[in-house]
Every structure is written in C-alpha cells, then in structure tokens.
Amino acid sequence: MADAGQSYELLNVENVPAYIAGRPALARLVDPARITRVREVGDGNMNLVFAVEAEDGPGVVLKQSMPYVRVDPDWPITPDRNRIEATVLAAHGAAAPGLVPALYDVDETRHVVALENLSDHQVWRGRLNEGLRDEGVAGDLGRYVARVGFGTSVFGLGAEAHKAGLAASVNPELCEITEDLVFTEPYIEHEHNRILPANEPDVAAYAGDPGVRTAIGLAKLAFMTHAEALIHGDLHTGSVLVRAEGPGVARSTRAFDVEFAFYGPVGFDIGALWGNYVLAAARGFALGDEEHAAWALGLATRTWEAFEAEFTALWPERADPRVYGDGVLAAYLAKVHADAAAFGAAKAARRVIGFSRVTDIETLPEERRVKAIRGVLHAARHLLTRPADRPEPLFDRVGALLSAAAS
Ligand code: SR1
Ligand code: MG
C-alpha cells in the first residue's frame, strides 16, 4: 500500500556523505572522507538520484524512492518499489551480465538502492535528440530483452522456479500506473491529457477508431495477464545509458530504472523500444533530418534481429524440450513480434496524448510538434493494424507516414 506520510529521512546533497558512512557496504566502496562531489542527477518522474564522486575510486549512485511521485507529491506510491528494483536488478544482472548497472546495497528502511556509478555514460534519449547515431545499442538491447525474456521464463527456469519468480515479483502499484497511463487515459477524457488544438482532430481520429480501441484493449489484457518473464516494464530510450565507443573505450549499453518490472509479456519491452524509435524518428522528420529519422526507424530491425538471434541461440538450453519443440519457438517469436507492434503503438501514442511527455517531441517548436504528433498517431495506428508484418516493411511504412505528416 502507498504511504503518503513521510516516515523516513530523504537524502540531499548535504546528508549523503553521512548516509554512506552509516552503510558498511558503501563505506567500504567510497571513503566518506574522500568524497569530492555529490550531485542530484535524477530527472525522471519518480525518485531522488544522487551521483557521488570520490578521490581514487569509481564512486556510487544512490537512488531513493519517496512515498509519492517526485513530480507530483499528491500522487502516493509505494516506496517499496525500490526493494523490487533491487530484486529485479539482481535477476537481470544474472540473466544479462554487463547490460544493467551493478547493485551494491539495498536499504529497506530508507528505501535507497546503491548502484554502479555510470557517469561516463549518457541517457540514450538525449543522444538520439542530438542526432547522434550509436551503432550497436539497439542490438545490445535486443540481446538484453532476449536474455531476460528467456532466462526468467518457463523456458529458462522450468515450472517451479518460474512460479516462485512470479510470486516474488508481483508489482501491482507500478503496473497500475502503466495500465492507466499507457492503456487507458489516452483513450478517454482525462485531466492528464494535454492536446494542442491543432492536434484535436488527430487524437479524436486515433482514439475514436474502433479498430484502435479493440487492439489497445487486447494489448492491455495481454499486459495484465501474460506472465511470460520478468520484463523491464519501462524500457524507453530514457531508461538506457550509453557509453559510445572511442579510442581505447568499449561501447557500453545499460538498461536501468527497472522499478516497473513484473512478470509480463516479453513483447512489451521490445514494443517500448520500437515506440521510442518512432518518437525519435518523428523528431528527425520534423527537423528535416530524414537521414537520422530513417536510421532511427532502422533500429527496430536491429533490436528485433538481435532479440530473435539471441532467443534462438538460448533455445537449446530450455528446461523442458518434451513439448516445447522448434514449432513452439517459431510461434512464440511470432507472438512476441505481434505483441511488440501493438505495445509499441501504445507506448508512442501515450507520450503524445497523456501524462509524462518526452523531450524528442516536447522540445520541437509548436508548428513542427503538431506535425510530429500527427505522424506518431498515424504510425501508431499502422502498427496496430499490421502487427504481423516483419520489422522492415512495417517500419518502412511507418517512415512514409511520419515523413508525409512532417511535410
Ligand atoms: C508517474 S510515472 C510516469 C511515467 O514515468 C515512467 O518512466 C513510466 O513511463 C511512467 O508511465
Ligand atoms: Mg523511469
């Protein structure tokens, strides 16, 4: 249950050194006397996040949950999400080593997790907005989704461990946020919705389309009932940290912010990426950078092919091959693909209608923003109507729709 009352001390830049001194696991890692800088770096909707730098060491990141949404203190939410995040990070780190931040400490009293300091990485959304093209990241994320999607599933774990994992990861409050913000509010009159007058007919046409409404309803049902694997649950491009490859520096891709994780459909994570590639491409077309837009849409194929290849490579390790034969693999991959198209549509559309907007679109001048939003809604409708098309033709058509709306 959410506890809107503040019964524990919140962190701030002044009290972080004392906090570290009082946590043995952290004081071993970062000498409190040698801390050189504490910065508040959280710019998400939910939590306080501090990057701690120290002499002669890698530092640490502290992430604290409040008993309400950071951007809306009237919106209560369980601070226990932080404990769930720690459990999930451990599971994802085991399934997909090197693709999530390392976990150093969990404080269930003050609702703090201590994570690897990745200050040499940047949030992918920001880099995409700048027109930077980080090759390999989309494939890394396809592999991440595959490794987690296989490793925490019935295929990877077998019946008993899958049920235990599912029981330990029930996350009703965070799931309810997604059910409301992604699958419901954009399709009803709601105070969270913010629609530019010039986009009112676009939103009415999209959200009023009976085919769209049925597909979104079915996607919501799948989200709520298909407990396939311990998915990330909020894998947008703002949940990805990237360190670009350079002389003497290897590329690094990390999925972070796993507090929305739960046992859900694997296609939801692929779809979150696809929906955000559509938003990045809409920005590219709106700014007249067709090359970057086409590159961003090509990421959908990069992610899918890496996912498919990794999942297929893991398939021989499945726990129970007696009935789960190769026909099941082919059919399951087709199901994940179709799910991803519908979830991708829902994830893109919510960012241009409802609560929690994205900088890809919001930083565009209004006239271009109107066209980008129109294009995103046309793209979302196409993803909902042609979910079985392979990524390349599917996203070629999405590109044509975005380009037409931008012109
Ligand atoms: C109140 S939370 C709003 C959004 O932020 C997160 O990143 C999720 O996408 C959530 O829907
Ligand atoms: Mg987040």
Coordinates of C-alpha atoms and ligand atoms in Angstrom, one line a residue:
M1 CA 0.0 0.0 0.0
A2 CA 1.2 3.5 -0.7
D3 CA 2.1 5.6 2.4
A4 CA 1.8 9.3 1.6
G5 CA 3.2 10.1 5.1
Q6 CA 7.0 10.8 5.2
S7 CA 8.3 8.4 7.9
Y8 CA 12.0 8.2 6.8
E9 CA 14.6 10.9 6.1
L10 CA 15.1 11.9 2.5
L11 CA 18.6 12.2 1.0
N12 CA 20.0 15.5 -0.1
V13 CA 23.5 16.6 -1.3
E14 CA 24.4 17.6 2.3
N15 CA 23.5 14.4 4.1
V16 CA 24.7 11.9 1.5
P17 CA 28.3 11.5 3.0
A18 CA 26.9 10.8 6.4
Y19 CA 24.5 8.3 4.9
I20 CA 27.4 6.5 3.2
A21 CA 29.4 6.5 6.4
G22 CA 26.5 4.7 8.1
R23 CA 26.2 1.9 5.5
P24 CA 29.1 -0.6 5.8
A25 CA 28.7 -1.9 2.3
L26 CA 29.0 1.6 0.9
A27 CA 31.7 2.9 3.2
R28 CA 33.9 0.1 2.0
L29 CA 33.4 1.2 -1.5
V30 CA 33.5 5.0 -1.1
D31 CA 35.5 6.6 1.8
P32 CA 33.2 9.3 3.1
A33 CA 36.2 11.5 3.9
R34 CA 37.3 11.4 0.3
I35 CA 34.0 12.3 -1.4
T36 CA 34.7 15.2 -3.8
R37 CA 31.2 15.9 -5.2
V38 CA 27.6 14.9 -4.7
R39 CA 25.2 15.9 -7.5
E40 CA 21.5 15.3 -7.7
V41 CA 21.1 13.9 -11.2
G42 CA 17.6 12.4 -11.2
D43 CA 15.4 13.9 -13.9
G44 CA 12.8 11.1 -14.1
N45 CA 9.3 11.3 -12.7
M46 CA 9.7 9.1 -9.7
N47 CA 12.8 9.2 -7.5
L48 CA 15.7 11.1 -6.0
V49 CA 19.0 10.2 -7.6
F50 CA 22.5 11.3 -6.5
A51 CA 25.8 10.7 -8.2
V52 CA 28.7 10.5 -5.6
E53 CA 32.2 11.1 -6.8
A54 CA 35.3 10.3 -4.7
E55 CA 39.1 10.5 -4.9
D56 CA 40.7 7.3 -6.2
G57 CA 37.5 5.4 -6.8
P58 CA 34.5 4.8 -9.1
G59 CA 32.0 6.5 -6.7
V60 CA 28.4 5.3 -6.4
V61 CA 24.9 6.3 -7.4
L62 CA 22.2 6.4 -4.7
K63 CA 18.5 6.2 -5.7
Q64 CA 15.9 6.8 -3.2
S65 CA 12.1 6.2 -3.5
M66 CA 9.8 8.7 -1.9
P67 CA 6.3 7.6 -0.9
Y68 CA 4.9 9.7 -3.7
V69 CA 5.7 10.5 -7.3
R70 CA 8.6 13.1 -7.4
V71 CA 6.9 15.3 -10.0
D72 CA 3.5 15.1 -8.2
P73 CA 3.7 14.9 -4.4
D74 CA -0.1 14.5 -4.3
W75 CA 0.3 11.1 -6.1
P76 CA 1.1 8.5 -3.4
I77 CA 3.0 5.4 -4.4
T78 CA 4.8 2.7 -2.5
P79 CA 8.5 3.4 -1.7
D80 CA 8.9 -0.4 -1.6
R81 CA 9.4 -0.1 -5.4
N82 CA 13.0 0.3 -4.5
R83 CA 13.2 -3.2 -3.0
I84 CA 11.5 -4.6 -6.1
E85 CA 14.1 -2.8 -8.2
A86 CA 17.0 -4.4 -6.3
T87 CA 15.5 -7.9 -6.7
V88 CA 15.0 -7.3 -10.4
L89 CA 18.5 -5.9 -11.0
A90 CA 20.0 -9.0 -9.4
A91 CA 17.9 -11.3 -11.6
H92 CA 18.6 -9.2 -14.8
G93 CA 22.3 -9.0 -13.9
A94 CA 22.5 -12.7 -13.7
A95 CA 20.5 -13.3 -16.9
A96 CA 22.1 -10.5 -19.0
P97 CA 25.6 -9.7 -17.5
G98 CA 27.0 -6.3 -18.3
L99 CA 23.7 -4.9 -19.6
V100 CA 22.4 -3.5 -16.3
P101 CA 24.1 -1.4 -13.6
A102 CA 25.8 -3.4 -10.7
L103 CA 23.9 -3.4 -7.4
Y104 CA 25.9 -2.6 -4.3
D105 CA 23.5 -2.1 -1.4
V106 CA 19.8 -2.1 -0.6
D107 CA 18.4 -0.2 2.4
E108 CA 14.8 -1.2 3.0
T109 CA 14.3 1.3 5.8
R110 CA 15.2 4.5 3.9
H111 CA 14.3 3.0 0.6
V112 CA 17.7 3.5 -1.1
V113 CA 19.5 1.3 -3.6
A114 CA 23.2 1.9 -4.3
L115 CA 24.2 1.3 -7.9
E116 CA 27.3 1.4 -10.0
N117 CA 28.3 5.0 -10.9
L118 CA 27.9 5.2 -14.7
S119 CA 28.8 8.9 -15.0
D120 CA 30.8 8.1 -18.1
H121 CA 27.5 7.1 -19.8
Q122 CA 24.7 9.3 -21.1
V123 CA 21.0 8.8 -21.4
W124 CA 20.3 7.4 -24.9
R125 CA 17.2 9.7 -25.5
G126 CA 19.4 12.8 -25.1
R127 CA 22.0 11.4 -27.6
L128 CA 19.2 10.5 -30.1
N129 CA 17.8 14.0 -29.7
E130 CA 21.2 15.4 -30.6
G131 CA 21.2 13.3 -33.8
L132 CA 24.0 11.0 -32.6
R133 CA 24.0 7.5 -34.0
D134 CA 25.3 4.9 -31.6
E135 CA 25.7 1.8 -33.6
G136 CA 25.2 -1.4 -31.7
V137 CA 23.0 -0.1 -28.9
A138 CA 19.7 -1.3 -30.4
G139 CA 21.2 -4.8 -30.9
D140 CA 22.6 -4.8 -27.3
L141 CA 19.0 -4.1 -26.1
G142 CA 17.6 -6.9 -28.3
R143 CA 20.0 -9.2 -26.6
Y144 CA 19.1 -7.9 -23.2
V145 CA 15.4 -8.5 -23.8
A146 CA 16.1 -12.0 -25.1
R147 CA 18.4 -13.0 -22.3
V148 CA 15.9 -11.7 -19.6
G149 CA 12.9 -12.9 -21.6
F150 CA 14.4 -16.5 -21.9
G151 CA 16.3 -16.6 -18.6
T152 CA 13.4 -15.7 -16.3
S153 CA 10.7 -17.6 -18.3
V154 CA 9.3 -21.1 -18.1
F155 CA 11.8 -22.0 -20.9
G156 CA 14.8 -20.8 -18.9
L157 CA 13.7 -21.6 -15.3
G158 CA 11.4 -24.5 -15.6
A159 CA 8.0 -24.7 -13.9
E160 CA 8.8 -24.4 -10.2
A161 CA 11.3 -21.6 -10.4
H162 CA 9.2 -19.6 -12.8
K163 CA 6.2 -19.7 -10.4
A164 CA 8.5 -18.7 -7.5
G165 CA 9.9 -15.8 -9.5
L166 CA 6.5 -14.7 -10.5
A167 CA 5.2 -14.8 -6.9
A168 CA 8.2 -12.8 -5.7
S169 CA 7.9 -10.1 -8.3
V170 CA 4.2 -9.0 -8.2
N171 CA 4.3 -5.3 -8.6
P172 CA 0.6 -4.1 -8.6
E173 CA 1.1 -0.4 -7.9
L174 CA 3.6 0.2 -10.7
C175 CA 1.6 -2.0 -13.1
E176 CA -1.5 0.1 -12.3
I177 CA 0.4 3.2 -13.4
T178 CA 1.1 1.6 -16.8
E179 CA -2.4 0.3 -17.1
D180 CA -3.7 3.8 -16.5
L181 CA -1.1 5.9 -18.3
V182 CA -0.4 3.7 -21.3
F183 CA -3.6 1.8 -22.0
T184 CA -6.5 3.8 -20.6
E185 CA -6.1 7.6 -20.1
P186 CA -5.1 8.4 -23.7
Y187 CA -8.3 6.7 -24.9
I188 CA -10.7 8.6 -22.5
E189 CA -11.3 12.2 -21.4
H190 CA -8.7 12.6 -18.6
E191 CA -7.1 15.5 -16.8
H192 CA -3.7 14.1 -17.6
N193 CA -4.2 14.5 -21.3
R194 CA -2.8 17.6 -22.9
I195 CA -3.6 18.1 -26.6
L196 CA -2.7 21.0 -28.8
P197 CA -5.8 22.5 -30.5
A198 CA -4.4 21.7 -33.9
N199 CA -4.0 18.0 -32.9
E200 CA -7.5 17.6 -31.5
P201 CA -8.8 16.0 -34.7
D202 CA -5.8 13.7 -34.9
V203 CA -6.3 12.4 -31.4
A204 CA -10.1 12.1 -31.9
A205 CA -9.5 10.1 -35.1
Y206 CA -6.9 7.8 -33.4
A207 CA -8.5 7.2 -30.1
G208 CA -12.0 7.0 -31.6
D209 CA -11.1 4.4 -34.2
P210 CA -13.0 1.2 -33.2
G211 CA -10.1 -0.9 -34.5
V212 CA -7.6 1.0 -32.5
R213 CA -9.7 0.7 -29.3
T214 CA -10.1 -3.0 -29.7
A215 CA -6.3 -3.5 -30.4
I216 CA -5.4 -1.4 -27.4
G217 CA -7.9 -3.2 -25.2
L218 CA -6.4 -6.5 -26.2
A219 CA -2.9 -5.2 -25.6
K220 CA -3.9 -4.1 -22.1
L221 CA -5.4 -7.5 -21.4
A222 CA -2.1 -9.1 -22.6
F223 CA -0.1 -6.7 -20.4
M224 CA -2.2 -7.7 -17.4
T225 CA -2.3 -11.4 -17.8
H226 CA 0.6 -12.8 -19.9
A227 CA 3.1 -13.6 -17.2
E228 CA 5.8 -14.7 -19.6
A229 CA 9.0 -13.4 -18.0
L230 CA 10.4 -10.8 -15.5
I231 CA 10.4 -7.9 -18.0
H232 CA 11.9 -4.4 -17.5
G233 CA 8.4 -2.9 -17.8
D234 CA 9.5 0.7 -18.8
L235 CA 12.2 0.2 -21.4
H236 CA 12.1 3.6 -23.2
T237 CA 15.2 5.3 -24.5
G238 CA 15.4 7.3 -21.3
S239 CA 15.9 4.1 -19.4
V240 CA 19.1 3.3 -21.3
L241 CA 22.6 4.5 -20.6
V242 CA 25.1 4.5 -23.4
R243 CA 28.9 5.0 -23.4
A244 CA 30.0 5.5 -27.0
E245 CA 32.8 3.5 -28.4
G246 CA 36.0 5.6 -28.9
P247 CA 39.8 5.1 -28.9
G248 CA 40.6 2.8 -26.1
V249 CA 36.9 2.9 -24.9
A250 CA 34.5 0.0 -25.5
R251 CA 30.8 0.6 -26.2
S252 CA 28.6 0.0 -23.1
T253 CA 24.8 -0.2 -23.0
R254 CA 22.9 -0.5 -19.7
A255 CA 19.2 -0.7 -19.1
F256 CA 18.3 1.0 -15.8
D257 CA 15.3 2.1 -13.8
V258 CA 13.7 -1.4 -13.5
E259 CA 11.2 -0.4 -10.9
F260 CA 8.3 -1.1 -13.3
A261 CA 9.5 -4.7 -13.7
F262 CA 7.0 -7.6 -13.3
Y263 CA 6.1 -10.9 -14.8
G264 CA 4.6 -9.7 -18.1
P265 CA 4.7 -10.2 -21.9
V266 CA 8.2 -10.1 -23.4
G267 CA 6.9 -8.1 -26.4
F268 CA 6.2 -5.2 -24.0
D269 CA 9.9 -4.4 -23.7
I270 CA 10.6 -4.7 -27.5
G271 CA 7.5 -2.6 -28.1
A272 CA 8.7 0.1 -25.7
L273 CA 11.9 0.4 -27.7
W274 CA 10.0 0.4 -31.0
G275 CA 7.6 3.1 -29.8
N276 CA 10.5 5.3 -28.7
Y277 CA 12.3 4.7 -32.0
V278 CA 9.2 6.1 -33.7
L279 CA 9.3 9.2 -31.4
A280 CA 13.0 9.7 -32.3
A281 CA 12.2 9.4 -36.0
A282 CA 9.2 11.7 -35.7
R283 CA 11.7 14.3 -34.3
G284 CA 14.1 13.7 -37.1
F285 CA 11.5 14.2 -39.8
A286 CA 10.1 17.3 -38.0
L287 CA 13.6 18.8 -38.1
G288 CA 14.1 17.9 -41.7
D289 CA 16.8 15.3 -40.9
E290 CA 15.4 12.5 -42.9
E291 CA 18.7 10.5 -42.7
H292 CA 18.6 10.4 -38.9
A293 CA 14.9 9.6 -39.0
A294 CA 15.5 6.6 -41.3
W295 CA 18.4 5.5 -39.1
A296 CA 16.2 5.7 -36.0
L297 CA 13.5 3.6 -37.7
G298 CA 16.1 1.0 -38.8
L299 CA 16.8 0.4 -35.1
A300 CA 13.6 -1.5 -34.9
T301 CA 15.0 -4.2 -37.2
R302 CA 18.4 -4.1 -35.3
T303 CA 16.7 -4.7 -32.0
W304 CA 14.4 -7.4 -33.4
E305 CA 17.1 -9.4 -35.2
A306 CA 19.3 -9.4 -32.1
F307 CA 16.4 -10.5 -30.0
E308 CA 15.4 -13.3 -32.3
A309 CA 19.0 -14.5 -32.8
E310 CA 19.8 -14.5 -29.0
F311 CA 16.5 -16.1 -28.0
T312 CA 17.0 -18.8 -30.7
A313 CA 20.6 -19.4 -29.5
L314 CA 19.3 -19.9 -26.0
W315 CA 16.5 -22.2 -27.1
P316 CA 18.6 -25.5 -26.9
E317 CA 19.0 -24.7 -23.1
R318 CA 15.3 -24.8 -22.4
A319 CA 14.2 -26.6 -19.3
D320 CA 11.6 -28.9 -20.9
P321 CA 12.0 -29.8 -24.5
R322 CA 9.5 -32.5 -24.4
V323 CA 6.6 -30.4 -25.8
Y324 CA 8.4 -27.1 -26.3
G325 CA 9.8 -28.0 -29.7
D326 CA 11.0 -25.8 -32.5
G327 CA 7.5 -25.2 -33.7
V328 CA 6.8 -23.6 -30.4
L329 CA 9.9 -21.3 -30.8
A330 CA 8.7 -20.1 -34.2
A331 CA 5.2 -19.5 -33.0
Y332 CA 6.3 -17.8 -29.8
L333 CA 8.7 -15.4 -31.7
A334 CA 5.8 -14.5 -34.0
K335 CA 3.6 -13.8 -30.9
V336 CA 6.3 -11.6 -29.3
H337 CA 6.6 -9.7 -32.6
A338 CA 2.9 -9.1 -32.9
D339 CA 2.7 -8.0 -29.3
A340 CA 5.6 -5.7 -29.7
A341 CA 3.9 -3.9 -32.6
A342 CA 0.7 -3.3 -30.5
F343 CA 2.7 -2.3 -27.4
G344 CA 5.0 0.0 -29.5
A345 CA 1.9 1.8 -30.8
A346 CA 0.5 2.2 -27.3
K347 CA 3.9 3.4 -25.9
A348 CA 4.4 6.0 -28.7
A349 CA 0.8 7.3 -28.6
R350 CA 0.7 7.8 -24.8
R351 CA 3.8 10.1 -25.0
V352 CA 1.9 12.5 -27.3
I353 CA -1.5 12.4 -25.7
G354 CA -1.2 11.8 -21.9
F355 CA 0.9 12.2 -18.8
S356 CA 4.8 12.1 -19.0
R357 CA 5.9 13.6 -22.2
V358 CA 9.2 13.1 -23.9
T359 CA 11.8 15.7 -25.0
D360 CA 12.0 14.2 -28.5
I361 CA 8.7 15.8 -29.2
E362 CA 8.3 18.5 -26.5
T363 CA 11.3 20.4 -27.4
L364 CA 10.1 20.9 -31.0
P365 CA 8.7 24.3 -32.0
E366 CA 4.9 24.1 -31.8
E367 CA 4.2 24.1 -35.6
R368 CA 6.7 21.1 -36.1
R369 CA 5.4 19.5 -32.9
V370 CA 1.9 19.4 -34.2
K371 CA 3.0 17.6 -37.4
A372 CA 5.3 15.2 -35.4
I373 CA 2.4 14.3 -33.1
R374 CA 0.1 13.7 -36.1
G375 CA 2.7 11.5 -37.7
V376 CA 3.2 9.5 -34.4
L377 CA -0.6 8.8 -34.2
H378 CA -0.7 7.7 -37.9
A379 CA 2.3 5.4 -37.2
A380 CA 0.7 4.0 -34.1
R381 CA -2.5 3.2 -36.0
H382 CA -0.4 1.4 -38.6
L383 CA 1.4 -0.6 -36.0
L384 CA -1.9 -1.7 -34.5
T385 CA -3.3 -2.7 -37.9
R386 CA -0.3 -4.6 -39.4
P387 CA 1.3 -6.3 -36.3
A388 CA 2.4 -9.4 -38.3
D389 CA 4.5 -7.6 -40.9
R390 CA 8.2 -8.1 -40.4
P391 CA 10.0 -5.1 -38.9
E392 CA 11.5 -3.8 -42.2
P393 CA 8.3 -3.3 -44.2
L394 CA 6.4 -2.4 -41.0
F395 CA 8.8 0.4 -40.2
D396 CA 9.3 1.5 -43.9
R397 CA 5.6 2.2 -43.9
V398 CA 5.9 4.0 -40.5
G399 CA 8.6 6.1 -42.0
A400 CA 6.4 7.0 -45.0
L401 CA 3.6 8.0 -42.6
L402 CA 5.9 10.2 -40.4
S403 CA 7.5 11.8 -43.5
A404 CA 4.1 12.6 -45.0
A405 CA 2.9 14.2 -41.8
A406 CA 6.0 16.3 -41.4
S407 CA 5.9 17.8 -44.9
Ligands
SR1_1 C1 4.1 8.7 -12.7 S1 5.2 7.9 -13.6 C2 5.0 8.3 -15.2 C3 5.9 7.5 -16.1 O1 7.3 7.6 -15.8 C4 7.9 6.3 -16.0 O2 9.0 6.4 -16.7 C5 6.8 5.4 -16.7 O3 6.9 5.5 -18.1 C6 5.6 6.0 -16.2 O4 4.5 5.7 -17.0
MG2 MG 12.0 5.5 -15.2

